[in-house]
CSV table of C-alpha atoms in Angstrom, one decimal:
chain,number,residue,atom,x,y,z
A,1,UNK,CA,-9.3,-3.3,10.0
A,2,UNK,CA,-7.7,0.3,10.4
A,3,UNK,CA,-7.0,2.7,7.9
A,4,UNK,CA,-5.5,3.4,5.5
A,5,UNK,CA,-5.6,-0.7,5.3
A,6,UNK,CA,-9.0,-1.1,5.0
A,7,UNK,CA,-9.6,1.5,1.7
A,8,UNK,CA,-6.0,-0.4,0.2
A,9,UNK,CA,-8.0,-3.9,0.7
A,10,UNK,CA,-11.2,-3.2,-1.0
A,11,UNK,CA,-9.8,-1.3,-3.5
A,12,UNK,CA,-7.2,-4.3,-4.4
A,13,UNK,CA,-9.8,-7.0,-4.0
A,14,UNK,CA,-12.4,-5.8,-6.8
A,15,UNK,CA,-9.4,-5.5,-9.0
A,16,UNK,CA,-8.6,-9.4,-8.9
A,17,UNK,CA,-4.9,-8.3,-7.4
A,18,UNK,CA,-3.2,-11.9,-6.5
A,19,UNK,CA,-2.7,-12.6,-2.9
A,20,UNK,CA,0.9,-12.8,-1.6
A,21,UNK,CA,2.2,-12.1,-5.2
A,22,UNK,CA,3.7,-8.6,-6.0
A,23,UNK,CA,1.7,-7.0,-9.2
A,24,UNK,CA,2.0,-3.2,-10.1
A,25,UNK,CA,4.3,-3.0,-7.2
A,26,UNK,CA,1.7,-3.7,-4.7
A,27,UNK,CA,2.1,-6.9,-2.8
A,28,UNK,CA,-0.8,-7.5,-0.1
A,29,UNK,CA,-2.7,-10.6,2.1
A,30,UNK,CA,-5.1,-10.1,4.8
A,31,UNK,CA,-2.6,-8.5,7.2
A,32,UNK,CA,-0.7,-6.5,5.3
A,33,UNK,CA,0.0,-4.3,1.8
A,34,UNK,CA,3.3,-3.4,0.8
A,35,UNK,CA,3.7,-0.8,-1.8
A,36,UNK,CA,7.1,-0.9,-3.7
A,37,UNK,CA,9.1,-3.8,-3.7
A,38,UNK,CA,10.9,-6.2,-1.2
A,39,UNK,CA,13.6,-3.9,-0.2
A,40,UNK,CA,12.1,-0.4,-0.6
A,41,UNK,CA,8.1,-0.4,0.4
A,42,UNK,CA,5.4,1.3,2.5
A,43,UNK,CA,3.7,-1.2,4.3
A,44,UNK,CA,0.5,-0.7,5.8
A,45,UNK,CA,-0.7,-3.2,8.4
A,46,UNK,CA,-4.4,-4.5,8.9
A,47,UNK,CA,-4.4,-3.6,12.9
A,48,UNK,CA,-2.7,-0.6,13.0
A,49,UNK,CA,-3.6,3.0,11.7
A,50,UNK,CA,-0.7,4.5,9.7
A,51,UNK,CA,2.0,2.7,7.8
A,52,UNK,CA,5.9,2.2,7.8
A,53,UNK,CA,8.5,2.7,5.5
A,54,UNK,CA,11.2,0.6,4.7
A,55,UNK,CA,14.5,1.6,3.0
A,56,UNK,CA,16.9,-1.3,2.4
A,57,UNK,CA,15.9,-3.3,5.3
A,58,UNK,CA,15.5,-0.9,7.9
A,59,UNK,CA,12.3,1.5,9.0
A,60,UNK,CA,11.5,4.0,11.7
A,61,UNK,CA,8.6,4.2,13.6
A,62,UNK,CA,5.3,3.8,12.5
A,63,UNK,CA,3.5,7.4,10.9
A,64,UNK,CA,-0.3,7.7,11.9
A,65,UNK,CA,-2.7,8.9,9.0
A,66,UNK,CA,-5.4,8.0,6.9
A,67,UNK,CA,-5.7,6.9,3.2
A,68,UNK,CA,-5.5,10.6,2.1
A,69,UNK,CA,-2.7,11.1,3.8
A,70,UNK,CA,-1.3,8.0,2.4
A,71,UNK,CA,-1.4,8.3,-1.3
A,72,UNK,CA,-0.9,12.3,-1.0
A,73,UNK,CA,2.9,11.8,0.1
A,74,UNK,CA,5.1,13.5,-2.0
A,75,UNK,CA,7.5,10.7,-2.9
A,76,UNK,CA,9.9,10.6,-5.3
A,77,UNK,CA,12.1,8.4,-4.0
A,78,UNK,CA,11.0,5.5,-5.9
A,79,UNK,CA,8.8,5.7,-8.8
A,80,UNK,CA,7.0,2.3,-8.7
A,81,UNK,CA,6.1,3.1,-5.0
A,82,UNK,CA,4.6,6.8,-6.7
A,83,UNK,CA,3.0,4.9,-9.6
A,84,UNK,CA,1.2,2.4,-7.3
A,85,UNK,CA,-0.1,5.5,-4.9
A,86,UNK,CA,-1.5,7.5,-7.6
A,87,UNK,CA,-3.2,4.2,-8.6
A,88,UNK,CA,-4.6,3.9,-5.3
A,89,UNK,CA,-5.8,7.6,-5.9
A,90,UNK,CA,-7.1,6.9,-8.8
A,91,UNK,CA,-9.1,4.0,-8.0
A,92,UNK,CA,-10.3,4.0,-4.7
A,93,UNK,CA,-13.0,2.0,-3.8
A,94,UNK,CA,-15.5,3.7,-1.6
A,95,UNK,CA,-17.2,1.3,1.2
């Protein structure tokens, strides 16, 4: 597991958040979290450092960076995707 994935992961599991299921705008399984919803999200996958963003079906290239990085983007694009990262602030889970 790479980060950010790997503080997203144990930070969701403790919480009981459902796998596969989108719940506070976080949707995750073992290979991948998506913050937002299913056409606007961040998604962070398990073997890569960094994340992606998608916008309406479409994303760049992946951004490297950590979980600090992560939930300290200044987004205002979408306020469920802001919500869910200061959750993730708010509650990370330290391993």
């Amino acid at each position: 597991m790479q980060e950010p994935f790997r503080t997203l992961y144990f930070t969701l599991m403790p919480n009981n958040f459902p796998l596969g299921r989108w719940r506070y705008n976080v949707r995750f399984d073992n290979d991948r979290v998506l913050i937002g919803n299913d056409y606007h999200h961040i998604t962070v996958l398990s073997g890569l450092a960094g994340w992606h963003v998608t916008i309406g079906g479409q994303h760049a290239g992946q951004v490297a960076g950590g979980f600090d990085d992560l939930v300290g983007l200044a987004w205002d694009v979408t306020p469920e995707i802001k919500q869910a990262l200061d959750w993730f602030k708010d509650n990370r889970t330290r391993m």
